PDB file of C-alpha atoms in Angstrom:
ATOM      1  CA  MET A   2       0.000   0.000   0.000  1.00  0.00           C
ATOM      2  CA  ILE A   3       1.086   3.566  -0.709  1.00  0.00           C
ATOM      3  CA  ASN A   4       0.704   4.936   2.777  1.00  0.00           C
ATOM      4  CA  THR A   5       3.818   6.721   4.013  1.00  0.00           C
ATOM      5  CA  LYS A   6       4.190  10.494   3.986  1.00  0.00           C
ATOM      6  CA  GLN A   7       7.877  10.226   3.057  1.00  0.00           C
ATOM      7  CA  GLN A   8       6.949   8.433  -0.153  1.00  0.00           C
ATOM      8  CA  LEU A   9       4.613  11.301  -0.921  1.00  0.00           C
ATOM      9  CA  LEU A  10       7.264  13.932  -0.190  1.00  0.00           C
ATOM     10  CA  ASN A  11       9.710  12.204  -2.522  1.00  0.00           C
ATOM     11  CA  LEU A  12       7.327  12.139  -5.472  1.00  0.00           C
ATOM     12  CA  PHE A  13       7.821  15.696  -6.673  1.00  0.00           C
ATOM     13  CA  ASP A  14       9.128  19.201  -6.002  1.00  0.00           C
ATOM     14  CA  GLN A  15       7.072  20.875  -3.259  1.00  0.00           C
ATOM     15  CA  ASN A  16       7.487  24.366  -4.722  1.00  0.00           C
ATOM     16  CA  TYR A  17       4.606  24.090  -7.188  1.00  0.00           C
ATOM     17  CA  GLU A  18       1.885  26.476  -6.058  1.00  0.00           C
ATOM     18  CA  PHE A  19      -1.089  28.211  -7.616  1.00  0.00           C
ATOM     19  CA  ASN A  20       0.369  31.623  -6.784  1.00  0.00           C
ATOM     20  CA  ASN A  21       3.373  31.018  -9.039  1.00  0.00           C
ATOM     21  CA  PHE A  22       1.279  29.756 -11.953  1.00  0.00           C
ATOM     22  CA  ILE A  23       0.500  32.342 -14.631  1.00  0.00           C
ATOM     23  CA  SER A  24      -3.241  31.768 -15.038  1.00  0.00           C
ATOM     24  CA  LEU A  25      -3.734  34.120 -17.985  1.00  0.00           C
ATOM     25  CA  GLY A  26      -6.787  32.829 -19.877  1.00  0.00           C
ATOM     26  CA  ASN A  27      -7.209  29.923 -17.444  1.00  0.00           C
ATOM     27  CA  GLU A  28      -8.569  31.794 -14.445  1.00  0.00           C
ATOM     28  CA  ILE A  29     -11.763  29.714 -14.149  1.00  0.00           C
ATOM     29  CA  THR A  30      -9.809  26.447 -14.222  1.00  0.00           C
ATOM     30  CA  VAL A  31      -7.370  27.655 -11.577  1.00  0.00           C
ATOM     31  CA  ALA A  32     -10.123  28.969  -9.295  1.00  0.00           C
ATOM     32  CA  SER A  33     -12.007  25.669  -9.557  1.00  0.00           C
ATOM     33  CA  LEU A  34      -8.926  23.658  -8.620  1.00  0.00           C
ATOM     34  CA  GLN A  35      -7.982  25.984  -5.761  1.00  0.00           C
ATOM     35  CA  ASN A  36     -11.445  25.626  -4.257  1.00  0.00           C
ATOM     36  CA  PHE A  37     -11.674  21.854  -4.781  1.00  0.00           C
ATOM     37  CA  ALA A  38     -14.950  22.662  -6.507  1.00  0.00           C
ATOM     38  CA  HIS A  39     -15.373  19.324  -8.288  1.00  0.00           C
ATOM     39  CA  GLN A  40     -14.875  15.809  -6.999  1.00  0.00           C
ATOM     40  CA  PHE A  41     -13.921  14.510 -10.445  1.00  0.00           C
ATOM     41  CA  CYS A  42     -12.025  16.801 -12.770  1.00  0.00           C
ATOM     42  CA  HIS A  43      -9.941  16.406 -15.927  1.00  0.00           C
ATOM     43  CA  ILE A  44      -7.733  19.017 -17.593  1.00  0.00           C
ATOM     44  CA  TYR A  45      -5.991  18.802 -20.941  1.00  0.00           C
ATOM     45  CA  GLY A  46      -3.361  20.889 -22.630  1.00  0.00           C
ATOM     46  CA  SER A  47      -0.258  20.552 -24.757  1.00  0.00           C
ATOM     47  CA  ASN A  48       3.165  19.820 -23.303  1.00  0.00           C
ATOM     48  CA  ASN A  49       4.489  22.814 -21.331  1.00  0.00           C
ATOM     49  CA  SER A  50       0.977  24.262 -21.068  1.00  0.00           C
ATOM     50  CA  GLY A  51       1.247  24.136 -17.278  1.00  0.00           C
ATOM     51  CA  LYS A  52      -1.081  21.211 -16.606  1.00  0.00           C
ATOM     52  CA  SER A  53       1.489  19.310 -14.544  1.00  0.00           C
ATOM     53  CA  HIS A  54       2.168  22.496 -12.564  1.00  0.00           C
ATOM     54  CA  LEU A  55      -1.562  22.711 -11.827  1.00  0.00           C
ATOM     55  CA  LEU A  56      -1.852  19.073 -10.736  1.00  0.00           C
ATOM     56  CA  LYS A  57       1.152  19.424  -8.435  1.00  0.00           C
ATOM     57  CA  SER A  58      -0.160  22.722  -7.042  1.00  0.00           C
ATOM     58  CA  TRP A  59      -3.517  21.056  -6.357  1.00  0.00           C
ATOM     59  CA  VAL A  60      -1.841  18.206  -4.473  1.00  0.00           C
ATOM     60  CA  ASN A  61       0.411  20.591  -2.549  1.00  0.00           C
ATOM     61  CA  LEU A  62      -2.609  22.646  -1.499  1.00  0.00           C
ATOM     62  CA  ALA A  63      -4.399  19.455  -0.434  1.00  0.00           C
ATOM     63  CA  ASN A  64      -1.381  18.562   1.695  1.00  0.00           C
ATOM     64  CA  GLN A  65      -1.199  22.021   3.220  1.00  0.00           C
ATOM     65  CA  LYS A  66      -4.880  21.864   4.179  1.00  0.00           C
ATOM     66  CA  TYR A  67      -5.478  18.185   4.843  1.00  0.00           C
ATOM     67  CA  ASN A  68      -2.119  16.365   4.554  1.00  0.00           C
ATOM     68  CA  ALA A  69      -3.845  13.950   2.213  1.00  0.00           C
ATOM     69  CA  GLY A  70      -2.700  14.467  -1.394  1.00  0.00           C
ATOM     70  CA  LEU A  71      -0.924  12.212  -3.897  1.00  0.00           C
ATOM     71  CA  TYR A  72       0.498  12.977  -7.362  1.00  0.00           C
ATOM     72  CA  LEU A  73       1.280  10.177  -9.821  1.00  0.00           C
ATOM     73  CA  THR A  74       2.641  10.027 -13.374  1.00  0.00           C
ATOM     74  CA  SER A  75       2.762   7.237 -15.929  1.00  0.00           C
ATOM     75  CA  SER A  76       6.353   6.580 -14.786  1.00  0.00           C
ATOM     76  CA  ASP A  77       5.204   6.159 -11.184  1.00  0.00           C
ATOM     77  CA  LEU A  78       2.529   3.727 -12.342  1.00  0.00           C
ATOM     78  CA  SER A  79       5.137   1.502 -13.961  1.00  0.00           C
ATOM     79  CA  GLU A  80       6.400   0.772 -10.441  1.00  0.00           C
ATOM     80  CA  ILE A  81       3.273   1.004  -8.311  1.00  0.00           C
ATOM     81  CA  SER A  82      -0.404   0.471  -9.005  1.00  0.00           C
ATOM     82  CA  VAL A  83      -3.441   2.652  -8.558  1.00  0.00           C
ATOM     83  CA  ASN A  84      -4.934  -0.400  -6.842  1.00  0.00           C
ATOM     84  CA  ASP A  85      -2.408   0.079  -4.021  1.00  0.00           C
ATOM     85  CA  ILE A  86      -3.531   3.598  -3.101  1.00  0.00           C
ATOM     86  CA  ASP A  87      -4.833   3.845   0.457  1.00  0.00           C
ATOM     87  CA  LEU A  88      -7.959   5.985   0.005  1.00  0.00           C
ATOM     88  CA  ASP A  89      -8.179   6.712   3.711  1.00  0.00           C
ATOM     89  CA  THR A  90      -4.691   8.235   3.641  1.00  0.00           C
ATOM     90  CA  TYR A  91      -4.996  10.013   0.286  1.00  0.00           C
ATOM     91  CA  ARG A  92      -8.270  11.883  -0.201  1.00  0.00           C
ATOM     92  CA  PHE A  93      -6.910  13.936  -3.111  1.00  0.00           C
ATOM     93  CA  ILE A  94      -5.365  11.968  -5.971  1.00  0.00           C
ATOM     94  CA  ALA A  95      -3.877  13.508  -9.120  1.00  0.00           C
ATOM     95  CA  ILE A  96      -2.884  11.317 -12.077  1.00  0.00           C
ATOM     96  CA  ASP A  97      -0.945  13.120 -14.809  1.00  0.00           C
ATOM     97  CA  ASN A  98      -1.047  12.224 -18.514  1.00  0.00           C
ATOM     98  CA  VAL A  99      -3.557   9.375 -18.486  1.00  0.00           C
ATOM     99  CA  ASP A 100      -3.001   9.118 -22.254  1.00  0.00           C
ATOM    100  CA  HIS A 101       0.485   7.715 -21.514  1.00  0.00           C
ATOM    101  CA  ILE A 102      -0.687   5.039 -19.073  1.00  0.00           C
ATOM    102  CA  ASN A 103      -0.790   1.351 -19.983  1.00  0.00           C
ATOM    103  CA  GLU A 104      -4.048  -0.575 -20.206  1.00  0.00           C
ATOM    104  CA  PRO A 105      -3.833  -2.428 -16.855  1.00  0.00           C
ATOM    105  CA  GLU A 106      -3.461   0.909 -15.051  1.00  0.00           C
ATOM    106  CA  GLN A 107      -6.262   2.416 -17.143  1.00  0.00           C
ATOM    107  CA  ILE A 108      -8.470  -0.360 -15.813  1.00  0.00           C
ATOM    108  CA  ALA A 109      -7.214   0.405 -12.286  1.00  0.00           C
ATOM    109  CA  ILE A 110      -8.110   4.100 -12.700  1.00  0.00           C
ATOM    110  CA  PHE A 111     -11.564   3.063 -13.960  1.00  0.00           C
ATOM    111  CA  ASP A 112     -11.988   0.878 -10.869  1.00  0.00           C
ATOM    112  CA  LEU A 113     -10.736   3.695  -8.624  1.00  0.00           C
ATOM    113  CA  PHE A 114     -13.308   6.061 -10.105  1.00  0.00           C
ATOM    114  CA  ASN A 115     -16.091   3.548  -9.449  1.00  0.00           C
ATOM    115  CA  LYS A 116     -14.828   2.774  -5.954  1.00  0.00           C
ATOM    116  CA  ILE A 117     -15.022   6.469  -5.021  1.00  0.00           C
ATOM    117  CA  ARG A 118     -18.345   7.182  -6.695  1.00  0.00           C
ATOM    118  CA  LEU A 119     -20.301   4.036  -5.869  1.00  0.00           C
ATOM    119  CA  ALA A 120     -19.218   4.040  -2.222  1.00  0.00           C
ATOM    120  CA  ASN A 121     -19.908   7.791  -1.905  1.00  0.00           C
ATOM    121  CA  ARG A 122     -16.373   8.276  -0.640  1.00  0.00           C
ATOM    122  CA  ASP A 123     -15.052  11.737   0.178  1.00  0.00           C
ATOM    123  CA  ASN A 124     -12.114  11.405  -2.224  1.00  0.00           C
ATOM    124  CA  TYR A 125     -11.224  13.723  -5.099  1.00  0.00           C
ATOM    125  CA  LEU A 126      -9.703  12.635  -8.408  1.00  0.00           C
ATOM    126  CA  LEU A 127      -7.905  15.015 -10.785  1.00  0.00           C
ATOM    127  CA  THR A 128      -6.545  13.686 -14.090  1.00  0.00           C
ATOM    128  CA  SER A 129      -4.889  15.192 -17.150  1.00  0.00           C
ATOM    129  CA  SER A 130      -4.013  14.473 -20.767  1.00  0.00           C
ATOM    130  CA  THR A 131      -2.117  16.213 -23.538  1.00  0.00           C
ATOM    131  CA  GLN A 132      -5.143  16.238 -25.851  1.00  0.00           C
ATOM    132  CA  ASN A 133      -8.915  16.402 -25.715  1.00  0.00           C
ATOM    133  CA  LEU A 134     -10.359  13.156 -24.317  1.00  0.00           C
ATOM    134  CA  ASN A 135     -12.121  12.582 -27.636  1.00  0.00           C
ATOM    135  CA  ASN A 136      -8.751  12.410 -29.397  1.00  0.00           C
ATOM    136  CA  ILE A 137      -6.739  10.149 -27.105  1.00  0.00           C
ATOM    137  CA  ASP A 138      -6.338   6.399 -27.306  1.00  0.00           C
ATOM    138  CA  ILE A 139      -7.529   5.057 -23.975  1.00  0.00           C
ATOM    139  CA  ARG A 140     -10.192   2.560 -22.982  1.00  0.00           C
ATOM    140  CA  SER A 141     -13.676   3.765 -23.849  1.00  0.00           C
ATOM    141  CA  ASP A 142     -15.036   2.917 -20.389  1.00  0.00           C
ATOM    142  CA  LEU A 143     -12.362   5.072 -18.719  1.00  0.00           C
ATOM    143  CA  LYS A 144     -12.963   7.855 -21.214  1.00  0.00           C
ATOM    144  CA  THR A 145     -16.680   7.776 -20.336  1.00  0.00           C
ATOM    145  CA  ARG A 146     -15.893   8.017 -16.621  1.00  0.00           C
ATOM    146  CA  LEU A 147     -13.544  10.978 -17.126  1.00  0.00           C
ATOM    147  CA  HIS A 148     -16.135  12.717 -19.295  1.00  0.00           C
ATOM    148  CA  SER A 149     -18.701  12.334 -16.495  1.00  0.00           C
ATOM    149  CA  GLY A 150     -16.702  14.782 -14.378  1.00  0.00           C
ATOM    150  CA  VAL A 151     -15.803  18.372 -15.203  1.00  0.00           C
ATOM    151  CA  VAL A 152     -13.374  18.816 -18.103  1.00  0.00           C
ATOM    152  CA  PHE A 153     -11.256  21.951 -18.581  1.00  0.00           C
ATOM    153  CA  ALA A 154      -9.154  22.837 -21.619  1.00  0.00           C
ATOM    154  CA  LEU A 155      -6.056  24.914 -20.910  1.00  0.00           C
ATOM    155  CA  LYS A 156      -5.865  27.889 -23.224  1.00  0.00           C
ATOM    156  CA  THR A 157      -3.085  27.913 -25.810  1.00  0.00           C
ATOM    157  CA  MET A 158      -1.362  31.283 -25.650  1.00  0.00           C
ATOM    158  CA  ASN A 159      -0.776  33.442 -28.723  1.00  0.00           C
ATOM    159  CA  GLU A 160       2.174  35.845 -29.013  1.00  0.00           C
ATOM    160  CA  ASP A 161       0.411  38.689 -27.181  1.00  0.00           C
ATOM    161  CA  ASP A 162      -0.617  36.298 -24.380  1.00  0.00           C
ATOM    162  CA  LEU A 163       2.930  34.984 -24.053  1.00  0.00           C
ATOM    163  CA  LEU A 164       4.358  38.505 -23.891  1.00  0.00           C
ATOM    164  CA  GLN A 165       1.858  39.483 -21.210  1.00  0.00           C
ATOM    165  CA  ALA A 166       2.622  36.290 -19.267  1.00  0.00           C
ATOM    166  CA  LEU A 167       6.357  37.014 -19.400  1.00  0.00           C
ATOM    167  CA  GLN A 168       5.715  40.577 -18.225  1.00  0.00           C
ATOM    168  CA  ILE A 169       3.752  39.215 -15.277  1.00  0.00           C
ATOM    169  CA  TYR A 170       6.471  36.654 -14.514  1.00  0.00           C
ATOM    170  CA  THR A 171       9.379  39.110 -14.665  1.00  0.00           C
ATOM    171  CA  LYS A 172       7.469  41.603 -12.518  1.00  0.00           C
ATOM    172  CA  CYS A 173       6.715  38.963  -9.878  1.00  0.00           C
ATOM    173  CA  GLU A 174      10.339  37.787  -9.899  1.00  0.00           C
ATOM    174  CA  GLN A 175      11.634  41.377  -9.926  1.00  0.00           C
ATOM    175  CA  ILE A 176      13.626  40.743 -13.102  1.00  0.00           C
ATOM    176  CA  LYS A 177      14.501  43.958 -14.912  1.00  0.00           C
ATOM    177  CA  VAL A 178      14.107  43.386 -18.636  1.00  0.00           C
ATOM    178  CA  SER A 179      12.656  45.534 -21.416  1.00  0.00           C
ATOM    179  CA  ASP A 180       9.645  44.550 -23.508  1.00  0.00           C
ATOM    180  CA  SER A 181      11.860  44.674 -26.591  1.00  0.00           C
ATOM    181  CA  SER A 182      14.148  42.017 -25.078  1.00  0.00           C
ATOM    182  CA  LEU A 183      11.150  39.875 -24.145  1.00  0.00           C
ATOM    183  CA  LYS A 184       9.906  40.154 -27.731  1.00  0.00           C
ATOM    184  CA  TYR A 185      13.378  39.191 -28.960  1.00  0.00           C
ATOM    185  CA  LEU A 186      13.231  36.090 -26.755  1.00  0.00           C
ATOM    186  CA  LEU A 187       9.765  35.253 -28.090  1.00  0.00           C
ATOM    187  CA  ASN A 188      10.907  35.556 -31.690  1.00  0.00           C
ATOM    188  CA  HIS A 189      14.023  33.438 -31.266  1.00  0.00           C
ATOM    189  CA  HIS A 190      13.121  30.807 -28.675  1.00  0.00           C
ATOM    190  CA  SER A 191      10.487  28.143 -28.020  1.00  0.00           C
ATOM    191  CA  ARG A 192       6.867  29.311 -27.754  1.00  0.00           C
ATOM    192  CA  SER A 193       6.381  27.149 -24.664  1.00  0.00           C
ATOM    193  CA  LEU A 194       5.688  29.365 -21.640  1.00  0.00           C
ATOM    194  CA  GLY A 195       7.491  26.922 -19.366  1.00  0.00           C
ATOM    195  CA  MET A 196      10.630  27.009 -21.500  1.00  0.00           C
ATOM    196  CA  LEU A 197      10.406  30.798 -21.898  1.00  0.00           C
ATOM    197  CA  THR A 198      10.218  31.436 -18.154  1.00  0.00           C
ATOM    198  CA  SER A 199      13.080  28.988 -17.576  1.00  0.00           C
ATOM    199  CA  ALA A 200      15.119  30.820 -20.208  1.00  0.00           C
ATOM    200  CA  ILE A 201      14.539  34.295 -18.765  1.00  0.00           C
ATOM    201  CA  HIS A 202      15.306  32.926 -15.287  1.00  0.00           C
ATOM    202  CA  GLU A 203      18.608  31.507 -16.554  1.00  0.00           C
ATOM    203  CA  VAL A 204      19.496  34.816 -18.231  1.00  0.00           C
ATOM    204  CA  SER A 205      18.594  36.789 -15.098  1.00  0.00           C
ATOM    205  CA  LEU A 206      20.912  34.660 -12.944  1.00  0.00           C
ATOM    206  CA  VAL A 207      23.848  35.333 -15.248  1.00  0.00           C
ATOM    207  CA  ALA A 208      22.975  39.024 -15.444  1.00  0.00           C
ATOM    208  CA  THR A 209      22.832  39.260 -11.648  1.00  0.00           C
ATOM    209  CA  GLN A 210      26.132  37.438 -11.171  1.00  0.00           C
ATOM    210  CA  SER A 211      27.903  39.562 -13.771  1.00  0.00           C
ATOM    211  CA  LYS A 212      26.068  42.734 -12.710  1.00  0.00           C
ATOM    212  CA  SER A 213      24.954  43.235 -16.304  1.00  0.00           C
ATOM    213  CA  ALA A 214      21.719  44.485 -17.799  1.00  0.00           C
ATOM    214  CA  ILE A 215      19.571  41.990 -19.684  1.00  0.00           C
ATOM    215  CA  THR A 216      19.958  42.865 -23.360  1.00  0.00           C
ATOM    216  CA  ASN A 217      19.264  41.081 -26.634  1.00  0.00           C
ATOM    217  CA  THR A 218      22.983  40.384 -26.947  1.00  0.00           C
ATOM    218  CA  LEU A 219      23.142  38.785 -23.496  1.00  0.00           C
ATOM    219  CA  ILE A 220      20.058  36.674 -24.202  1.00  0.00           C
ATOM    220  CA  LYS A 221      21.512  35.523 -27.525  1.00  0.00           C
ATOM    221  CA  SER A 222      24.845  34.657 -25.948  1.00  0.00           C
ATOM    222  CA  ILE A 223      23.545  32.728 -22.946  1.00  0.00           C
ATOM    223  CA  LEU A 224      20.872  30.784 -24.835  1.00  0.00           C
ATOM    224  CA  ASN A 225      22.976  30.236 -27.972  1.00  0.00           C
ATOM    225  CA  LEU A 226      20.285  31.711 -30.189  1.00  0.00           C
ATOM    226  CA  GLU A 227      20.682  32.247 -33.907  1.00  0.00           C
TER     227      GLU A 227
END
């Protein structure tokens, strides 16, 4: 049985929180998760859309409030089974990327869903996928169960959204960088918000250590951009 708090603490970085997630365009989804508004919830979004950040933030909040959250990925489920989850210990269970999970564990998730619902248990289940449930290759019975809960689609950001998100991020992190340099980064780097924030964080560390301003030249040099 998965029932020790140390196992939980070792599963992922504890720094994921809702207050450091840029919710631009996804405010309703974030508010719903923060308030544990739905017992069964599924979110989908492309890689680096922030869905894993949201699942981890949800579990961290559950642990802060109730000390009863568990986050699992497809990699975790290659070593342990959903069937081994102690539902009395873990009221809040997040399973990331169900579209990458093998069929035996898909059946286990289906059984978990039924166990919670049919027994009227006070457990919450949050799942995610990289695509709309209609477009992923999982068991139809599991897909039906996931559809019976609330499903949220994470908004894909356009260039203006990404620029605004980076402005919010740099302001929160007190990183001094001009809009023109942020636009340069956008035009020469990945359009993934996660990779963009990691890049500007990396540049800011070098700039701080060298006591330099963040310029296009510095960004190009550090990130080896063309």
